[in-house]
PDB file of N, CA and C in Angstrom:
ATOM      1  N   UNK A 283       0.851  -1.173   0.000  1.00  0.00           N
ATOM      2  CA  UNK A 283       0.000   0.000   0.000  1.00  0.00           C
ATOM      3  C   UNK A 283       0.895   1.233   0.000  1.00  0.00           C
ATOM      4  N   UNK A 284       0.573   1.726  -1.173  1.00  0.00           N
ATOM      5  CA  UNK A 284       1.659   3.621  -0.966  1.00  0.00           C
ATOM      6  C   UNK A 284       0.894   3.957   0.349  1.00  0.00           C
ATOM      7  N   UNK A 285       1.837   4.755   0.947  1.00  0.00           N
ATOM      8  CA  UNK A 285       1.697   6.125   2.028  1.00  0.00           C
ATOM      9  C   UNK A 285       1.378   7.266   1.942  1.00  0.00           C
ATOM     10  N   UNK A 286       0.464   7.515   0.849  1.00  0.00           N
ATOM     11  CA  UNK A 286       0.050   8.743   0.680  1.00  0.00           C
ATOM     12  C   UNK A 286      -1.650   8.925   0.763  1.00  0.00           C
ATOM     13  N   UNK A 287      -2.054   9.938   1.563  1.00  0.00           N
ATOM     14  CA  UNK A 287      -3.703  10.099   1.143  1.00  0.00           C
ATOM     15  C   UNK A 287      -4.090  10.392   0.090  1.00  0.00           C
ATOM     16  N   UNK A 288      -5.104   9.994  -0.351  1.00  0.00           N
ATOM     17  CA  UNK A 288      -5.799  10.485  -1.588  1.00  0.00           C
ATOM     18  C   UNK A 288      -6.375  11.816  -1.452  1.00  0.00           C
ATOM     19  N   UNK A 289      -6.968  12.088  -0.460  1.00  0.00           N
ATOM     20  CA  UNK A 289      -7.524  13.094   0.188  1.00  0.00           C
ATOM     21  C   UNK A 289      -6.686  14.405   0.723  1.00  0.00           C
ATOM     22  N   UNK A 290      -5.755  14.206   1.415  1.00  0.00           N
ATOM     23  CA  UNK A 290      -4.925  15.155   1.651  1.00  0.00           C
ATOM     24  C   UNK A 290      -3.887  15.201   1.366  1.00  0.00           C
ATOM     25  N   UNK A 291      -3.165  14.352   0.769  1.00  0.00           N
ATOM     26  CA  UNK A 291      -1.735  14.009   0.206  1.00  0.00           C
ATOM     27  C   UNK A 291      -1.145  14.003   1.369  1.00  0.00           C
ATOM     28  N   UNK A 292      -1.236  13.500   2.345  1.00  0.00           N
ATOM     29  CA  UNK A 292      -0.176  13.129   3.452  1.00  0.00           C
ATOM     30  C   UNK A 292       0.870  12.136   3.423  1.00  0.00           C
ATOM     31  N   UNK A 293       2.633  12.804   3.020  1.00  0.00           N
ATOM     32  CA  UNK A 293       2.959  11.905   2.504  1.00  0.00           C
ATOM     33  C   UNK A 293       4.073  11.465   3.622  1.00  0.00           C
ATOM     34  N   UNK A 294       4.966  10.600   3.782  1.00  0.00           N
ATOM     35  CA  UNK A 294       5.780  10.037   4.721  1.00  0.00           C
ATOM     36  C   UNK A 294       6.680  11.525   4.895  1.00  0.00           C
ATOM     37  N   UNK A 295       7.226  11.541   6.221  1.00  0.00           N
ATOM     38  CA  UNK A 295       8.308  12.778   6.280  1.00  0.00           C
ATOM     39  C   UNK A 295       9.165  11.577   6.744  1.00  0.00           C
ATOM     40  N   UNK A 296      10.779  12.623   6.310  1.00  0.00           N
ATOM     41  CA  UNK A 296      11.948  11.978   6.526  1.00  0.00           C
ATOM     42  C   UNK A 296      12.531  12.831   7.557  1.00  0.00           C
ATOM     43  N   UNK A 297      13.411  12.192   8.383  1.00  0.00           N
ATOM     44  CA  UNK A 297      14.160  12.712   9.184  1.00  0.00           C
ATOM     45  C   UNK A 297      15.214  11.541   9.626  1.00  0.00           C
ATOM     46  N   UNK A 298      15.937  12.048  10.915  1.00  0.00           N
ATOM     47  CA  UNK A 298      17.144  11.128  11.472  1.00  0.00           C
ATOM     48  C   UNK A 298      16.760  10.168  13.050  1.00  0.00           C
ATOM     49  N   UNK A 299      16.695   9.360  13.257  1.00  0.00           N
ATOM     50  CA  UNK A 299      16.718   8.425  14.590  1.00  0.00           C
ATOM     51  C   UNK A 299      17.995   8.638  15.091  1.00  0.00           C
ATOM     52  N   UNK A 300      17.736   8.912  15.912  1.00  0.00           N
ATOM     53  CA  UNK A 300      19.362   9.691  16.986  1.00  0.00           C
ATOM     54  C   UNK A 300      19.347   8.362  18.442  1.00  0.00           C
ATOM     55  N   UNK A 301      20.604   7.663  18.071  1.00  0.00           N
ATOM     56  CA  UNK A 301      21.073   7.070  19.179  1.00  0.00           C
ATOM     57  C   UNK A 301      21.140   7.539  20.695  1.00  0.00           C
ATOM     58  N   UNK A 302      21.624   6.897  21.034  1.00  0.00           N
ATOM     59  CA  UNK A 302      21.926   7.059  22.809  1.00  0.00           C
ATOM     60  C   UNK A 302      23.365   8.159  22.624  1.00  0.00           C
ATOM     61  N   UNK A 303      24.354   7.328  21.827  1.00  0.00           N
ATOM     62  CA  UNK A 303      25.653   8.014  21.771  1.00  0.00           C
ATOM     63  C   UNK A 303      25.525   9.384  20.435  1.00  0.00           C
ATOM     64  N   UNK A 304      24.046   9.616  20.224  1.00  0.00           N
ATOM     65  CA  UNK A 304      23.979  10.495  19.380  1.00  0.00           C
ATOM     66  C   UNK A 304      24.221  10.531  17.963  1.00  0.00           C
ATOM     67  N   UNK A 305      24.138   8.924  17.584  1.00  0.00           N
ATOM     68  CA  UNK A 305      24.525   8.815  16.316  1.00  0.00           C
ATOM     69  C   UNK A 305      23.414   9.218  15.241  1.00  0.00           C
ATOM     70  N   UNK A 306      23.598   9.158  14.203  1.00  0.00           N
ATOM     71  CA  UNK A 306      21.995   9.621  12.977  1.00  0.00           C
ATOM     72  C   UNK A 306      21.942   8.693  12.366  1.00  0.00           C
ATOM     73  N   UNK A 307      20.395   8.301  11.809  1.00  0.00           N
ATOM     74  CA  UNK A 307      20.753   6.895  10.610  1.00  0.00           C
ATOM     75  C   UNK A 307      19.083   7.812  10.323  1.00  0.00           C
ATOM     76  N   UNK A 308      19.203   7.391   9.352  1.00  0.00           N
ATOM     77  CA  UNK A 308      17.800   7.962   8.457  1.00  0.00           C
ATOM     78  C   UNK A 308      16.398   7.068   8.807  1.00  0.00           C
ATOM     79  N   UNK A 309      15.755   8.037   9.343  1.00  0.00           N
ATOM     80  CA  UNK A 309      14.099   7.254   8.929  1.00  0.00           C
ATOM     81  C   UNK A 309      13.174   7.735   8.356  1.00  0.00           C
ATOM     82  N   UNK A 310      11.991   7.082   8.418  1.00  0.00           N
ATOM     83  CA  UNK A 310      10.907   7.673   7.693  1.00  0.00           C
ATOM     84  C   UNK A 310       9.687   7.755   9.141  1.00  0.00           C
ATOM     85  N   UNK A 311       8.814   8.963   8.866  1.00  0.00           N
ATOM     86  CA  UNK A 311       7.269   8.793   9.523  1.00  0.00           C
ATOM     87  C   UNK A 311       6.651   8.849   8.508  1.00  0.00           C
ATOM     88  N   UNK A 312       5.835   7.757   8.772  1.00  0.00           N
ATOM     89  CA  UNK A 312       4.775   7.250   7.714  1.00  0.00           C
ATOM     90  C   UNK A 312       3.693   7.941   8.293  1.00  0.00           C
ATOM     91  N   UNK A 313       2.524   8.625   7.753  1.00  0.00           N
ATOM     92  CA  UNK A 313       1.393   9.106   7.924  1.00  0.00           C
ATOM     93  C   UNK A 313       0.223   7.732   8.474  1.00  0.00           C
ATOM     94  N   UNK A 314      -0.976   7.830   9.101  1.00  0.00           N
ATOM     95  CA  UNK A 314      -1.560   7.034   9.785  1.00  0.00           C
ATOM     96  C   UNK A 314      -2.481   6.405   8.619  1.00  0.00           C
ATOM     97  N   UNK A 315      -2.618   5.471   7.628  1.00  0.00           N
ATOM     98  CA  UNK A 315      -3.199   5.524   6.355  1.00  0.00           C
ATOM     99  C   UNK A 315      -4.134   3.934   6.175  1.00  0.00           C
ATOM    100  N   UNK A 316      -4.937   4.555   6.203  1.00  0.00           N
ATOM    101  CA  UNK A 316      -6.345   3.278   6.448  1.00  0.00           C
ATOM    102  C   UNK A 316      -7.193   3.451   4.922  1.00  0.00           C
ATOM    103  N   UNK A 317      -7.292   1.808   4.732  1.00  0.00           N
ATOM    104  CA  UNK A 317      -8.270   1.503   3.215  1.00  0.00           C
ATOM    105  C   UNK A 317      -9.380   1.511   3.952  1.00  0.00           C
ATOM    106  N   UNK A 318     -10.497   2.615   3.334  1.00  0.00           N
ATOM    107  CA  UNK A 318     -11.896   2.681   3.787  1.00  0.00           C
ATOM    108  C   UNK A 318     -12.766   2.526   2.510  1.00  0.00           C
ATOM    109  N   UNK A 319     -13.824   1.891   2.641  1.00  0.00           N
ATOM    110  CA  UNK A 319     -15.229   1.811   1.473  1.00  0.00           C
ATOM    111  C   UNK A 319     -15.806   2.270   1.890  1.00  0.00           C
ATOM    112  N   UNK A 320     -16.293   3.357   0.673  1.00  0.00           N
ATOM    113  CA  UNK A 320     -17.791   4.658   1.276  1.00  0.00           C
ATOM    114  C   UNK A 320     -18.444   4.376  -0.031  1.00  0.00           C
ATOM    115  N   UNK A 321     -19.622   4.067   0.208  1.00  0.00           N
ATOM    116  CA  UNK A 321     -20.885   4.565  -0.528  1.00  0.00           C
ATOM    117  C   UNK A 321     -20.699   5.707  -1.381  1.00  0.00           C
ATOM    118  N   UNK A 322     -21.059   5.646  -2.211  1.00  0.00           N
ATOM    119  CA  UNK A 322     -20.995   6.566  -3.628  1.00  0.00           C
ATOM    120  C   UNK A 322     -22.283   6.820  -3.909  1.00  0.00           C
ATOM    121  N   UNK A 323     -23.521   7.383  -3.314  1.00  0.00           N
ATOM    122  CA  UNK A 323     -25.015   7.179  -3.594  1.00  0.00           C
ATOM    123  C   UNK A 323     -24.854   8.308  -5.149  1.00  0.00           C
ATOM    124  N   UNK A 324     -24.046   8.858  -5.742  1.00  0.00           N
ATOM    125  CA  UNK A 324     -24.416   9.677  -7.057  1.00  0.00           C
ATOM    126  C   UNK A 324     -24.127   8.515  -8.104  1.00  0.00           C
ATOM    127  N   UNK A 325     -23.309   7.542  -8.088  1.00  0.00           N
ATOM    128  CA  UNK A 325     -22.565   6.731  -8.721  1.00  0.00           C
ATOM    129  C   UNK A 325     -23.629   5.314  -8.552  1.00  0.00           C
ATOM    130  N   UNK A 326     -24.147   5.282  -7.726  1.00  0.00           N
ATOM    131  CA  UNK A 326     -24.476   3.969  -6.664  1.00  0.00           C
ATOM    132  C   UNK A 326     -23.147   2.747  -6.960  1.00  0.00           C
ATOM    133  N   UNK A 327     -22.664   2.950  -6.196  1.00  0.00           N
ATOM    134  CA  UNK A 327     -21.510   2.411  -6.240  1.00  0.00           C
ATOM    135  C   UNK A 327     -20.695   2.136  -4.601  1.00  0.00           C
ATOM    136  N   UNK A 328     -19.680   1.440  -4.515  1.00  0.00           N
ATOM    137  CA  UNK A 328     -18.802   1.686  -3.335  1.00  0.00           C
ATOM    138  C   UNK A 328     -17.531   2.501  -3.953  1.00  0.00           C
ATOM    139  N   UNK A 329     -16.785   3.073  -3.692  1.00  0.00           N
ATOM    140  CA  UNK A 329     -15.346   3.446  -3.717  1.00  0.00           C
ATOM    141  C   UNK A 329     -14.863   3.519  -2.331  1.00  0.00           C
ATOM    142  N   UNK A 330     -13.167   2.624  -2.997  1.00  0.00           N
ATOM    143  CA  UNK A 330     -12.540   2.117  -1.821  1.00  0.00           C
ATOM    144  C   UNK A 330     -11.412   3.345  -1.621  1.00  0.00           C
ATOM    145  N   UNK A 331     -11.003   4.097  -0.456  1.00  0.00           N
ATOM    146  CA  UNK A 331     -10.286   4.994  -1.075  1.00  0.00           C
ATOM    147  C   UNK A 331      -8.995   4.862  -0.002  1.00  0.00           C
ATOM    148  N   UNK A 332      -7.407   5.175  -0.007  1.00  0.00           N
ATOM    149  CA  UNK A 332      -6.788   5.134   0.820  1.00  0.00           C
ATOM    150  C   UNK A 332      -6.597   6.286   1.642  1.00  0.00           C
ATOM    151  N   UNK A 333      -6.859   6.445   2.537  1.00  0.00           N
ATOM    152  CA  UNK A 333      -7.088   8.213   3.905  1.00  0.00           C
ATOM    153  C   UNK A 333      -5.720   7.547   4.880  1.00  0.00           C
ATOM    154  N   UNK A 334      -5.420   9.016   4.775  1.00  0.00           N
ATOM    155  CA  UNK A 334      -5.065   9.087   6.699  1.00  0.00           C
ATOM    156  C   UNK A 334      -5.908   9.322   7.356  1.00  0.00           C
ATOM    157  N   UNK A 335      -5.645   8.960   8.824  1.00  0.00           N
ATOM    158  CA  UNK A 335      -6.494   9.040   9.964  1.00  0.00           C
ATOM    159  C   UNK A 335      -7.145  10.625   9.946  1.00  0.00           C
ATOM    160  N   UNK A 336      -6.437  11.462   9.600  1.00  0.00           N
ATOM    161  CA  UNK A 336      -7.070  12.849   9.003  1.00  0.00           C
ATOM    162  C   UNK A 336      -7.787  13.057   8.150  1.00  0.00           C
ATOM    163  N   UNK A 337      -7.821  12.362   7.272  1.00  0.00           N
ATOM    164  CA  UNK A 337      -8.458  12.363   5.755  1.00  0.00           C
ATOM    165  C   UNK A 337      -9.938  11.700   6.153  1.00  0.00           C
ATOM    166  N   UNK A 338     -10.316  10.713   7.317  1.00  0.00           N
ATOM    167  CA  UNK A 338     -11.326  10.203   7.406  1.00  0.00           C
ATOM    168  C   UNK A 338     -12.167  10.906   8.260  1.00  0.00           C
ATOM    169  N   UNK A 339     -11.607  11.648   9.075  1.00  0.00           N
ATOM    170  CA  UNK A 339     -12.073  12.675   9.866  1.00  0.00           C
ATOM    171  C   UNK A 339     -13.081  13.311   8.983  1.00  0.00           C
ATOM    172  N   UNK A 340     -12.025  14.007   7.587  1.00  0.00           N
ATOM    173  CA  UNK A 340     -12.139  15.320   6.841  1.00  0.00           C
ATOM    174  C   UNK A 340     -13.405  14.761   6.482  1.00  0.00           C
ATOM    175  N   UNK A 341     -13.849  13.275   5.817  1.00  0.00           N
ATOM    176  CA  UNK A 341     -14.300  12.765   4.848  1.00  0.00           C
ATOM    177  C   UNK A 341     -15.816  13.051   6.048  1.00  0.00           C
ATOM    178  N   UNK A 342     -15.963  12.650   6.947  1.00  0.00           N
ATOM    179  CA  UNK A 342     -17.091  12.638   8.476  1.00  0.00           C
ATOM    180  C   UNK A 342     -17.201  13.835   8.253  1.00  0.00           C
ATOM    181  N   UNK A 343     -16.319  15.143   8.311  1.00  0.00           N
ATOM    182  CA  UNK A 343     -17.287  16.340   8.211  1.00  0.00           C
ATOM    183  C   UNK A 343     -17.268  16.799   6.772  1.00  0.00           C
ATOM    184  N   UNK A 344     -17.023  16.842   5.331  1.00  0.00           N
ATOM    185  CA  UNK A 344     -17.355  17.112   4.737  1.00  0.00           C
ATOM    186  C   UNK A 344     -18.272  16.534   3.600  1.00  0.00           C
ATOM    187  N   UNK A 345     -18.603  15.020   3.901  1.00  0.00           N
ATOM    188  CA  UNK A 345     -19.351  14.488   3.715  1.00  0.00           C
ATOM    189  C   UNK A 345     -18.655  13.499   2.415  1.00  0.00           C
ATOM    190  N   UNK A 346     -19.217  12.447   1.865  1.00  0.00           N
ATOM    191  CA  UNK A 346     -18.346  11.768   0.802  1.00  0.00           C
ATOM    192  C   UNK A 346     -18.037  12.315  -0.704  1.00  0.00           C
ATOM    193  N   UNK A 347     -19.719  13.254  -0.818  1.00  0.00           N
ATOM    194  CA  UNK A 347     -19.134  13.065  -2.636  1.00  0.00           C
ATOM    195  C   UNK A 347     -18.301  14.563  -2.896  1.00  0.00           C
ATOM    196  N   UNK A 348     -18.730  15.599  -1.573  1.00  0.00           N
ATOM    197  CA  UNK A 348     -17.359  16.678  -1.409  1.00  0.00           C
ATOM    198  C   UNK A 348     -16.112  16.144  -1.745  1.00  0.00           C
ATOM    199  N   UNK A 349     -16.109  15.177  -1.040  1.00  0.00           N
ATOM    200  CA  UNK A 349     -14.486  14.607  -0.567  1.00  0.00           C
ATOM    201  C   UNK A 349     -13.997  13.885  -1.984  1.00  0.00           C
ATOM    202  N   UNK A 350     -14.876  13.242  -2.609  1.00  0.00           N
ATOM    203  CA  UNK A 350     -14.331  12.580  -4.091  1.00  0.00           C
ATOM    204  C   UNK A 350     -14.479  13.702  -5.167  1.00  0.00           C
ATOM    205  N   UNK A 351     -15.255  14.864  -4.814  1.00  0.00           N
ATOM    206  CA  UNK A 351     -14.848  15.934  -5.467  1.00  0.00           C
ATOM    207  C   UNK A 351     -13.518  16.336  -5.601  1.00  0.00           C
ATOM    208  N   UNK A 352     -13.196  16.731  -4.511  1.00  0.00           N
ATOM    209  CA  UNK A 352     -11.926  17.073  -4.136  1.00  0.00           C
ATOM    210  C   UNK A 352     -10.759  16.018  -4.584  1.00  0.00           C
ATOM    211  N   UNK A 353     -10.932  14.883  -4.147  1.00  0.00           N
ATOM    212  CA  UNK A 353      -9.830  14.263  -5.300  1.00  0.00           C
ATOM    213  C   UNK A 353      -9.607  13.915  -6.451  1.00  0.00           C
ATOM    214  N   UNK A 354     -11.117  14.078  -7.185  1.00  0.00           N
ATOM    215  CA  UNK A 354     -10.501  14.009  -8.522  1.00  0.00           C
ATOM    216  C   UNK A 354     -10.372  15.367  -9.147  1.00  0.00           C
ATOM    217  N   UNK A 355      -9.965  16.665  -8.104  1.00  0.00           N
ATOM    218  CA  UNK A 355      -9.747  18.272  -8.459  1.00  0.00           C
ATOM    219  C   UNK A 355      -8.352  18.035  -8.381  1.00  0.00           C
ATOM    220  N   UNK A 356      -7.659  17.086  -7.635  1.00  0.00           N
ATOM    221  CA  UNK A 356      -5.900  16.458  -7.194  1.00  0.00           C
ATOM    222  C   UNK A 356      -5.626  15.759  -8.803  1.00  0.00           C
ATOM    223  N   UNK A 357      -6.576  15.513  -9.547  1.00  0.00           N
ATOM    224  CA  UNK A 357      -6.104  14.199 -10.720  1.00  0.00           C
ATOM    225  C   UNK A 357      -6.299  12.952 -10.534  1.00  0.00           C
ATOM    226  N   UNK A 358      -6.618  12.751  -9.241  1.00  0.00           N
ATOM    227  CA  UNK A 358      -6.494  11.244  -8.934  1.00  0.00           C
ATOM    228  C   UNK A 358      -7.553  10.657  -9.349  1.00  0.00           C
ATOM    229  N   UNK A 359      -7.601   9.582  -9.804  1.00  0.00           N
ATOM    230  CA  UNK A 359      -8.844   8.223 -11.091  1.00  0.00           C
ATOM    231  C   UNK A 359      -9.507   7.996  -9.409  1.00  0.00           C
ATOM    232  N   UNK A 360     -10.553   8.084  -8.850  1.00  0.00           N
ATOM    233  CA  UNK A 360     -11.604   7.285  -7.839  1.00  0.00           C
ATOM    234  C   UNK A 360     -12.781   6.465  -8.262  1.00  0.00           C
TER     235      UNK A 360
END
C-alpha cells in the first residue's frame, strides 16, 4: 500500500533516529493511512479509497461526494 492520502496528500516525512551516543541513521514517519469503502449514492456504487487518519475525519465532516470531489480536483482516477 503507498503512504500517501488520496484526500490530503499526506505523505511520509523523513528525518534522522538519533542514538543514545547520538549517532543519525535515516528514517521515515509514515502518515496514519487506512483503506476505507464509502458509498458513492451519485454513482451507486462503493469506492474504496486510501485516507489518513485525518483524511477520514475530513471525509465525516465534509461528507463523501465533497471529498471525491476534491480528489478528482488532485487528478487522482476514484
Amino acid at each position: 500500500m503507498s503512504a500517501h492520502c488520496q484526500l490530503t496528500g499526506a505523505q511520509p516525512g523523513f528525518g534522522n533516529r538519533i542514538s543514545h551516543s547520538h549517532r543519525r541513521t535515516s528514517r521515515r514517519f509514515d502518515p496514519n493511512i487506512q483503506r476505507k469503502r464509502y458509498w458513492l449514492p451519485s454513482e451507486g456504487r462503493y469506492v474504496r479509497l486510501t485516507l489518513s487518519a485525518r483524511g477520514v475525519k475530513t471525509v465525516d465532516t465534509i461528507g463523501i461526494e465533497a471529498a471525491v470531489a476534491r480528489i478528482r480536483a488532485r487528478g487522482v482516477k476514484v
